[in-house]
Tab-separated table of C-alpha atoms in Angstrom:
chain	number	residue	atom	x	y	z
O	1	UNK	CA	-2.463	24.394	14.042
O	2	UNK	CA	-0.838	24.856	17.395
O	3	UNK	CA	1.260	28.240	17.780
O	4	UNK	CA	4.974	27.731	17.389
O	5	UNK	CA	6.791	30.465	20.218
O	6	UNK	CA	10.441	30.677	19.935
O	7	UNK	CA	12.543	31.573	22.856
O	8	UNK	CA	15.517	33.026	20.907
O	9	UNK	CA	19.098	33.365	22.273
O	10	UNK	CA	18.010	31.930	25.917
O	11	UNK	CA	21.135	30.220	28.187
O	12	UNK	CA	18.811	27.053	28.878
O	13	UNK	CA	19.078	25.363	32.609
O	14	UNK	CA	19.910	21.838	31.906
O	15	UNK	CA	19.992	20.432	35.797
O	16	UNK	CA	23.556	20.815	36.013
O	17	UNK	CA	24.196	24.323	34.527
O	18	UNK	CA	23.803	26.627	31.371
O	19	UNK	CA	24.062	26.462	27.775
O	20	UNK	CA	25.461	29.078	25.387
O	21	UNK	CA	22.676	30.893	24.334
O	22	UNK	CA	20.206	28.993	21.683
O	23	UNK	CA	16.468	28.986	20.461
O	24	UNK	CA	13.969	26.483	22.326
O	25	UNK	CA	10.930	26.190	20.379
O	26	UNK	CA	6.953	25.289	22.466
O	27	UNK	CA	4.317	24.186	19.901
O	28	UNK	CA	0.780	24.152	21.681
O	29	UNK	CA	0.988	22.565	25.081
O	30	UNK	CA	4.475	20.714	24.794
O	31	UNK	CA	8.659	21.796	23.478
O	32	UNK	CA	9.147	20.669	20.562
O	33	UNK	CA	13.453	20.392	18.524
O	34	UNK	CA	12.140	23.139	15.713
O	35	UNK	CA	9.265	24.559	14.280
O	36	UNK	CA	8.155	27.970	11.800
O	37	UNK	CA	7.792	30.320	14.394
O	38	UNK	CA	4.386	32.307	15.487
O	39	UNK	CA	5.823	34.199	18.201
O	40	UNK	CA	9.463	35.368	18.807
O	41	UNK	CA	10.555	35.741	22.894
O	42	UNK	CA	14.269	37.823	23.257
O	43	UNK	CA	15.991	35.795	25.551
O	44	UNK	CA	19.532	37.655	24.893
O	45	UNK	CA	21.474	37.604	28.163
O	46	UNK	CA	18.768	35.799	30.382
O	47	UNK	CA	17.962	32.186	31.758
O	48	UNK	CA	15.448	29.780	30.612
O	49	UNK	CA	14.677	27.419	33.544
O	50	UNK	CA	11.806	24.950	33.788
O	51	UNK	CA	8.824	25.735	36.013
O	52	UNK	CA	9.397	25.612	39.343
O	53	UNK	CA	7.474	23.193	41.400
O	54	UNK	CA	6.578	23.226	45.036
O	55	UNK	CA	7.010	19.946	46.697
O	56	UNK	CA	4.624	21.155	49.760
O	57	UNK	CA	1.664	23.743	49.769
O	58	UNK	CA	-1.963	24.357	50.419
O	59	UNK	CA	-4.386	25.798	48.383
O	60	UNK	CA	-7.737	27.283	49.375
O	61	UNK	CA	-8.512	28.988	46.078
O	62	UNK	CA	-7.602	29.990	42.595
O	63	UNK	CA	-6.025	32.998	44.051
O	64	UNK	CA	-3.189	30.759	45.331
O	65	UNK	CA	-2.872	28.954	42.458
O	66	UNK	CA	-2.444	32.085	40.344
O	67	UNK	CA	0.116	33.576	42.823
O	68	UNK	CA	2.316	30.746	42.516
O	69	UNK	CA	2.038	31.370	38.434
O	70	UNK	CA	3.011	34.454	39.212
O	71	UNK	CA	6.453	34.009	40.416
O	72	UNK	CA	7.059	31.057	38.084
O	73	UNK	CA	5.574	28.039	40.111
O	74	UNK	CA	4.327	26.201	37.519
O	75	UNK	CA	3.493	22.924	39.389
O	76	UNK	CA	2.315	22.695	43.247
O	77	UNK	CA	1.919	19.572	45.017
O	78	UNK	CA	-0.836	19.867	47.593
O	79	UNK	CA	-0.393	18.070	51.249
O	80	UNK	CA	-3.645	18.258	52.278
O	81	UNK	CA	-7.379	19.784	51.111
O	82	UNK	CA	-10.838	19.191	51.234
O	83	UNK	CA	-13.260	18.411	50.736
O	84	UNK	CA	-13.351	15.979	47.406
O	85	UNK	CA	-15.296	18.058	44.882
O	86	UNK	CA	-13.255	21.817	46.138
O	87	UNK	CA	-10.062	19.477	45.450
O	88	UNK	CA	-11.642	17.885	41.799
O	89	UNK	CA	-12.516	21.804	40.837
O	90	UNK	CA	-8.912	22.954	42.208
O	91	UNK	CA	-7.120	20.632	40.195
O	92	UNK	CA	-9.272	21.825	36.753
O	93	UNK	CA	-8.066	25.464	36.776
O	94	UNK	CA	-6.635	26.967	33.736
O	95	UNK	CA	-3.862	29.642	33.553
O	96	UNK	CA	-2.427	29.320	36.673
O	97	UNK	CA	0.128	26.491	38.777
O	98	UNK	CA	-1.277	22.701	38.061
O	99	UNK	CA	-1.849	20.981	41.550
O	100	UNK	CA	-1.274	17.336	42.632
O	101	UNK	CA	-3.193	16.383	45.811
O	102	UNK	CA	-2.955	13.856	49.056
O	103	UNK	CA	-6.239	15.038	49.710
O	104	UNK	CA	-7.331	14.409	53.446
O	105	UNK	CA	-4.287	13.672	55.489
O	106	UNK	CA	-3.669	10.767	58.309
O	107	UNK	CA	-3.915	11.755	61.781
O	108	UNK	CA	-3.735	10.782	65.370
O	109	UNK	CA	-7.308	11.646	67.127
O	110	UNK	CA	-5.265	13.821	69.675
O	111	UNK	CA	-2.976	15.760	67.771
O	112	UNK	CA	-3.217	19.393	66.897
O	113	UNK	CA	-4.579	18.208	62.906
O	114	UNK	CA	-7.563	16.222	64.436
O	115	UNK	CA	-8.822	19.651	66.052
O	116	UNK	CA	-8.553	21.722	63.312
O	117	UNK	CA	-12.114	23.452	62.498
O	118	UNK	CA	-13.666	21.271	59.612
O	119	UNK	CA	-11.178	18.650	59.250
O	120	UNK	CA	-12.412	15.589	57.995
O	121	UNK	CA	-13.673	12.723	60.455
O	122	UNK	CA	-12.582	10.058	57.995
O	123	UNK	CA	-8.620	11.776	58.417
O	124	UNK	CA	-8.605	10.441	61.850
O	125	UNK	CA	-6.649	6.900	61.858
O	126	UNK	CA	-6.818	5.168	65.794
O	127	UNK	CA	-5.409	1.763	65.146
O	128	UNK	CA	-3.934	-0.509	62.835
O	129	UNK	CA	-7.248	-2.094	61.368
O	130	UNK	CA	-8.352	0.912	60.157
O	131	UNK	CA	-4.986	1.620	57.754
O	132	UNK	CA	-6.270	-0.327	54.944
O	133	UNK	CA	-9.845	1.670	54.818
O	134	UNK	CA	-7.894	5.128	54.930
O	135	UNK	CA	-5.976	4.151	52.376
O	136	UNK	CA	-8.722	3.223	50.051
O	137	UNK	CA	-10.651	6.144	50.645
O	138	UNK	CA	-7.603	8.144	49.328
O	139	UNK	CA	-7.429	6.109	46.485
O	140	UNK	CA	-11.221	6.477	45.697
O	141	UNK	CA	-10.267	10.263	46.093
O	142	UNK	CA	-7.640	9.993	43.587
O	143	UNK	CA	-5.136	11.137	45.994
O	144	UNK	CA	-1.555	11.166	44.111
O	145	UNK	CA	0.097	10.537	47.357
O	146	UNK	CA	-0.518	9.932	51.012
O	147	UNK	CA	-0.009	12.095	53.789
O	148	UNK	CA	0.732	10.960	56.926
O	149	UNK	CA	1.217	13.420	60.210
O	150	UNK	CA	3.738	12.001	62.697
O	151	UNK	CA	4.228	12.740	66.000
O	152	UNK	CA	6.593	11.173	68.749
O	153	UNK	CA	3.985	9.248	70.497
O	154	UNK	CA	0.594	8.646	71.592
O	155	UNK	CA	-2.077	10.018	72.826
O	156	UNK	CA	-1.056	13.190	70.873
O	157	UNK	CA	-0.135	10.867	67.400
O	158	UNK	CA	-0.780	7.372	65.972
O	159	UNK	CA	1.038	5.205	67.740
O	160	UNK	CA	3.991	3.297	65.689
O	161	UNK	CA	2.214	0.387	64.248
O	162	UNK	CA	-0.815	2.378	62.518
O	163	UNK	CA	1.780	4.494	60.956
O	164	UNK	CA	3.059	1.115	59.737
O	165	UNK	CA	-0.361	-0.104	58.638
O	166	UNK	CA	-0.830	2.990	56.517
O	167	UNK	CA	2.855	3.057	54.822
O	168	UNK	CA	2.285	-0.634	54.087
O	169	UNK	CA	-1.020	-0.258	52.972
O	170	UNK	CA	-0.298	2.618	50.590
O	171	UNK	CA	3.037	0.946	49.238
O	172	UNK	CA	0.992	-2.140	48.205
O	173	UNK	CA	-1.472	0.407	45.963
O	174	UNK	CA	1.665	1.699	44.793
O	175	UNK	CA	1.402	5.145	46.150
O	176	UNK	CA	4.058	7.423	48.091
O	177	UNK	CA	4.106	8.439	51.414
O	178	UNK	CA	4.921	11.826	52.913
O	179	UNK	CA	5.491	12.688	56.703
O	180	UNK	CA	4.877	15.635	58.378
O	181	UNK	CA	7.562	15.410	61.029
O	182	UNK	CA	8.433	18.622	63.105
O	183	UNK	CA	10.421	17.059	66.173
O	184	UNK	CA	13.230	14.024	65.916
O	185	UNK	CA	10.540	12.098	67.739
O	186	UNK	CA	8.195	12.197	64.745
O	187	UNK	CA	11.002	11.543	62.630
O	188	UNK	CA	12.376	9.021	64.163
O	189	UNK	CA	8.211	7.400	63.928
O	190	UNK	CA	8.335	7.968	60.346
O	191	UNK	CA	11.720	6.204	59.650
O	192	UNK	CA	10.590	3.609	61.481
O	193	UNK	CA	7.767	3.067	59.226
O	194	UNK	CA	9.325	3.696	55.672
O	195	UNK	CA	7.843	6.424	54.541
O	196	UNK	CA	8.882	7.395	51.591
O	197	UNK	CA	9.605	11.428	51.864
O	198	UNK	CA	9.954	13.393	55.286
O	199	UNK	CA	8.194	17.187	54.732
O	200	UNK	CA	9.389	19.575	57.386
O	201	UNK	CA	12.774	19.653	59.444
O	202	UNK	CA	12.941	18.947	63.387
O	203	UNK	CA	12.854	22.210	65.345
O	204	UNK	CA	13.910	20.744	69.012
O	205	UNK	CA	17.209	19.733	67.771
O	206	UNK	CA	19.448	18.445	65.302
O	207	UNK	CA	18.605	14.915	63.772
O	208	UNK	CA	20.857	12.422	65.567
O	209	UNK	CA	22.740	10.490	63.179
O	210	UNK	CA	22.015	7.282	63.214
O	211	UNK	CA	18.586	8.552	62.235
O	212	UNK	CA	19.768	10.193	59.405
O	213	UNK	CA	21.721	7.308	58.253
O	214	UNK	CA	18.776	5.138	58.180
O	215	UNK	CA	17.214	7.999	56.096
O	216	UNK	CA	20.383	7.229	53.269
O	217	UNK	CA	20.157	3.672	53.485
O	218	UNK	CA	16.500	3.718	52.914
O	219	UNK	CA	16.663	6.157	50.116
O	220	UNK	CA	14.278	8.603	52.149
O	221	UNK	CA	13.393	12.078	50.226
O	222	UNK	CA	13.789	15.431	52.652
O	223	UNK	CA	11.195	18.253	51.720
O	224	UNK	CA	12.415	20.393	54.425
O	225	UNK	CA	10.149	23.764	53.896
O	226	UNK	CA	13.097	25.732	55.827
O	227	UNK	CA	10.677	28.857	54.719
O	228	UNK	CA	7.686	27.250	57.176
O	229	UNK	CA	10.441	25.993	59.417
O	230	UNK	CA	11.947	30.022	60.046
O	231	UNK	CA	8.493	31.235	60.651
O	232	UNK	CA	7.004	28.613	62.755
O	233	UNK	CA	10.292	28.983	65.223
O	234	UNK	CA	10.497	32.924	65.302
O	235	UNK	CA	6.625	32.659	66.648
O	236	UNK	CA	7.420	29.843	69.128
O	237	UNK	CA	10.700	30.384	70.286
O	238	UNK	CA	9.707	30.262	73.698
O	239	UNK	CA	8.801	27.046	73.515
O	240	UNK	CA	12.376	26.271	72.460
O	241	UNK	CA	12.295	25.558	68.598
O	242	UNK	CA	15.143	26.758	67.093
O	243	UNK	CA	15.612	27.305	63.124
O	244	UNK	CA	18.837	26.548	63.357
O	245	UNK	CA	17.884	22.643	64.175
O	246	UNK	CA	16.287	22.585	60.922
O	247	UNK	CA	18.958	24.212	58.979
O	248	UNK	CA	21.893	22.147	60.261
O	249	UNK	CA	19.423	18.959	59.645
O	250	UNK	CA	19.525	20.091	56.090
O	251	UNK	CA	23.146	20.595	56.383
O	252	UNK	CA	23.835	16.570	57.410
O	253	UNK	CA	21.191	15.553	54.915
O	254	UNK	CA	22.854	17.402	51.827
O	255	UNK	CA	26.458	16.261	53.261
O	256	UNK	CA	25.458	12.533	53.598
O	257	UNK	CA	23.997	12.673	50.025
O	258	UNK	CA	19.795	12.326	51.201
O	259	UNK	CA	17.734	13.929	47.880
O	260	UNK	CA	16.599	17.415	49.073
O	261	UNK	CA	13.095	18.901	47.152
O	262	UNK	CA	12.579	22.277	47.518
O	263	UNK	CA	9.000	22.872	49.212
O	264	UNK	CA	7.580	26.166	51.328
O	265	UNK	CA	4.316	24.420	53.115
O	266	UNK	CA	2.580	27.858	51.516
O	267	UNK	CA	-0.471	28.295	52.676
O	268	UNK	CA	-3.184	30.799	53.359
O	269	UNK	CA	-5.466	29.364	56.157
O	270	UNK	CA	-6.415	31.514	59.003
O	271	UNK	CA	-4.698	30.565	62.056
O	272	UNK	CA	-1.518	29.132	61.637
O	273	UNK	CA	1.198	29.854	63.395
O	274	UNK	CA	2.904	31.086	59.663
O	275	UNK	CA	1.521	31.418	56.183
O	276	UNK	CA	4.292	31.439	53.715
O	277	UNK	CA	3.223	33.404	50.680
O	278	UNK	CA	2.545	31.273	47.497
O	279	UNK	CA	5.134	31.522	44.655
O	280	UNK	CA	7.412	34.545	46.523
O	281	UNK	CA	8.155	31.988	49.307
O	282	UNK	CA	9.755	29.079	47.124
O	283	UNK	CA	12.524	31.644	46.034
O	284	UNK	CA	12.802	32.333	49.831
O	285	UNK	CA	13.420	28.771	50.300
O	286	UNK	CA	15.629	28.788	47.469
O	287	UNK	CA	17.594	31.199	49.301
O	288	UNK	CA	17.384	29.223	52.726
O	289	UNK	CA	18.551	25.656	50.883
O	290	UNK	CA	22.014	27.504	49.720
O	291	UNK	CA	22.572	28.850	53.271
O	292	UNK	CA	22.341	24.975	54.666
O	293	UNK	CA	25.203	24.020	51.958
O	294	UNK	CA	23.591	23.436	48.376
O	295	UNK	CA	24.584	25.186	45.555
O	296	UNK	CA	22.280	27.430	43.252
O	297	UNK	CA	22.630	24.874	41.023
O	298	UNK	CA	21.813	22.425	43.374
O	299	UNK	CA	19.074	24.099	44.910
O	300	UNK	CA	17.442	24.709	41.239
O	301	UNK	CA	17.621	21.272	40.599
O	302	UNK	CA	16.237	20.125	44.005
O	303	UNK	CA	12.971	22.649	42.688
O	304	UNK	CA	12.514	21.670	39.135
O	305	UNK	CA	14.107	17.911	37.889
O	306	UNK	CA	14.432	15.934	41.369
O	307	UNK	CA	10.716	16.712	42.241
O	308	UNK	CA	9.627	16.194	38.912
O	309	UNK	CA	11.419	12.371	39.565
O	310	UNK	CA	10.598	12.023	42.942
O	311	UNK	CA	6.673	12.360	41.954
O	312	UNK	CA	7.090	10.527	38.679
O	313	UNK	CA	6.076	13.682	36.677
O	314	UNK	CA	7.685	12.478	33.498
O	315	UNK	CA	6.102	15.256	31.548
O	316	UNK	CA	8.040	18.184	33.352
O	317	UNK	CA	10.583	19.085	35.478
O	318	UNK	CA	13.405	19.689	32.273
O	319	UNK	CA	13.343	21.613	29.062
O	320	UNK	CA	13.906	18.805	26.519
O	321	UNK	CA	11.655	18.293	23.471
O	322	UNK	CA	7.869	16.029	24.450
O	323	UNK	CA	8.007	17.786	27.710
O	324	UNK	CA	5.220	20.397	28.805
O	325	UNK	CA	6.346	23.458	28.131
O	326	UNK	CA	6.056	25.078	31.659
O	327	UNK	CA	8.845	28.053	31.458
O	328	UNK	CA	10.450	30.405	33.751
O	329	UNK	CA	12.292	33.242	32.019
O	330	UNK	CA	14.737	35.364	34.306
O	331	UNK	CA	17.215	38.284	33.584
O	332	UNK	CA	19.929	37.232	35.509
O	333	UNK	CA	22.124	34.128	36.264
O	334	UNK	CA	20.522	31.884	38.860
O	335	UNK	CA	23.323	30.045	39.008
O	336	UNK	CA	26.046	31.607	40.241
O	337	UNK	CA	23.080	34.040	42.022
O	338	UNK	CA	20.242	32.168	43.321
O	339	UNK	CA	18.422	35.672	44.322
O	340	UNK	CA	17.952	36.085	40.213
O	341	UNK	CA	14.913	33.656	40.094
O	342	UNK	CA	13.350	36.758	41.067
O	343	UNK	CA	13.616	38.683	38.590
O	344	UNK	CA	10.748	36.982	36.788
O	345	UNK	CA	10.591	38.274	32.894
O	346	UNK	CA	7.875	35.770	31.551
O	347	UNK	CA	5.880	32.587	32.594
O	348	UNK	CA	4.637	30.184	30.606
O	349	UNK	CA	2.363	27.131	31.835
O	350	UNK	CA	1.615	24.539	28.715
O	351	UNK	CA	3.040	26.998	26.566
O	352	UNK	CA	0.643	29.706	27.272
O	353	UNK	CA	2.062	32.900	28.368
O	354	UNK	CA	1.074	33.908	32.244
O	355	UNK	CA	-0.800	37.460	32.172
């Protein structure tokens, strides 16, 4: 028999705000209405949220994955690793944050991707014709999504019509598509092609808006990993990024009503220009999304239930019985103080308490 915990007297995040304090009950892996309970959790006078998910980071170990459990990251969706069997083994931890994967990314054969030490030959996309093959390779991988890198134009990026190809190609195996775009020229490339969800936030100036309302219209999905954003412009800001294009960009996104995920590009690979820490940096970004307008209770939403949709993870995202249970327990009110995710008091991940 599967071990009954009861979180007693917990104010449960529902997506839109808090309960009066009740019992949730996790049998085994999933919640569950009721149940004899096993193990009793005092939740009087804190929050009950789902696990937070990551809609953008890296992992190069089980170390990251565990830091992420850590701070209550339950779920971390992965925009680029290899090779295929480091990926497979990633993906098969226990105990720690469950990761999704793109596995190897799309690139142009000039841009700043292509010349990264190790990265994979088959990554690099140079013309239309070759869309289809990427595509499949992903698929073979069991990549849950595809990642595409845009840039403004050639010979740096894929020019506009393989960044077609690929969108097209992965739409017709059913699969979404996620841009890396870090100026409005790579944004206004991955518009063009449809791509499903834009990760990052332009750094040489404020989206235009006619860009941005193509982005509504479409339905596009902004992951804009302010944390990464922040980072990458205090080390460049000679080269005249400033974070305050990417904020106000999330500003007119959340005011013209695009969907807003909350994602930190965490990462711990030697040489980048920033390395966000896994786990502490999504309640960074947490903090980051309410300074461009949301509320907490937005920006809680945009971490747990609206990536949860956005990926089709039906299994997570809101604490409702048949759901895993992945649980974040905090002494404090998140929303009406988004700083209080912080103060982590338990983690669970499939009902199993994080040590």
């Amino acid at each position: 028999m599967a071990t009954v915990t009861v979180f007693d007297g917990v104010r449960v995040f529902t997506g839109d705000g808090l309960t009066e304090p009740r019992r949730v009950y996790a049998e085994g892996e999933r919640i569950v209405a009721d149940g004899a309970p096993d193990a009793v959790v005092d939740g009087a006078g804190k929050v009950l949220l789902p696990g937070l998910i990551d809609s953008h980071m890296h992992t190069l170990g089980r170390d990251d994955l565990a830091n992420l459990a850590q701070w209550g990251v339950t779920t971390g969706l992965d925009m680029a690793a290899w090779p295929l069997p480091f990926v497979t083994e990633m993906r098969g931890q226990a105990d720690v944050a469950q990761i999704l994967s793109a596995t190897t990314p799309a690139v142009g054969p000039g841009g700043n991707h292509a010349k990264m030490p190790g990265f994979p030959a088959d990554g690099i996309v140079t013309s239309p014709k070759e869309a289809h093959a990427f595509v499949e390779r992903r698929v073979a991988d069991g990549a849950d999504y595809i990642k595409i890198v845009t840039e403004a134009a050639p010979p740096e990026g894929m020019d506009q019509a393989t960044v077609n190809a690929i969108v097209e190609a992965a739409h017709e195996r059913d699969l979404l598509v996620v841009a890396h775009s870090i100026t409005t020229g790579a944004f206004r490339v991955a518009v063009e092609a449809g791509v499903d969800i834009s990760t990052h936030a332009p750094l040489d100036a404020v989206l235009d808006d006619e860009t941005v309302a193509r982005m509504r219209e479409a339905g596009m999905v902004s992951s804009p990993t302010l944390t990464m954003m922040k980072g990458i412009a205090g080390a460049r800001a000679g080269a005249g990024l400033k974070y305050e294009y990417a904020r106000d960009t999330v500003t007119k996104f959340h005011e013209t009503g695009i969907r807003l995920l909350v994602g930190t590009d965490a990462n711990s690979a030697p040489g980048v220009p920033f390395a966000p820490k896994h786990g502490e940096s999504l309640h960074d970004e947490l903090v980051l999304m309410t300074e461009a307008g949301l509320t907490p209770v937005e920006a809680l939403r945009s971490a747990t239930a609206m990536i949860a949709q956005t990926f089709a993870l039906h299994d997570r995202g809101v604490i409702e019985p048949g759901r895993r249970a992945d649980l974040l327990l905090v002494d404090g009110d998140p929303t009406t103080d988004i700083t209080a995710t912080r103060a982590v008091d338990g983690v669970w991940i499939a009902g199993k308490r994080v040590r």
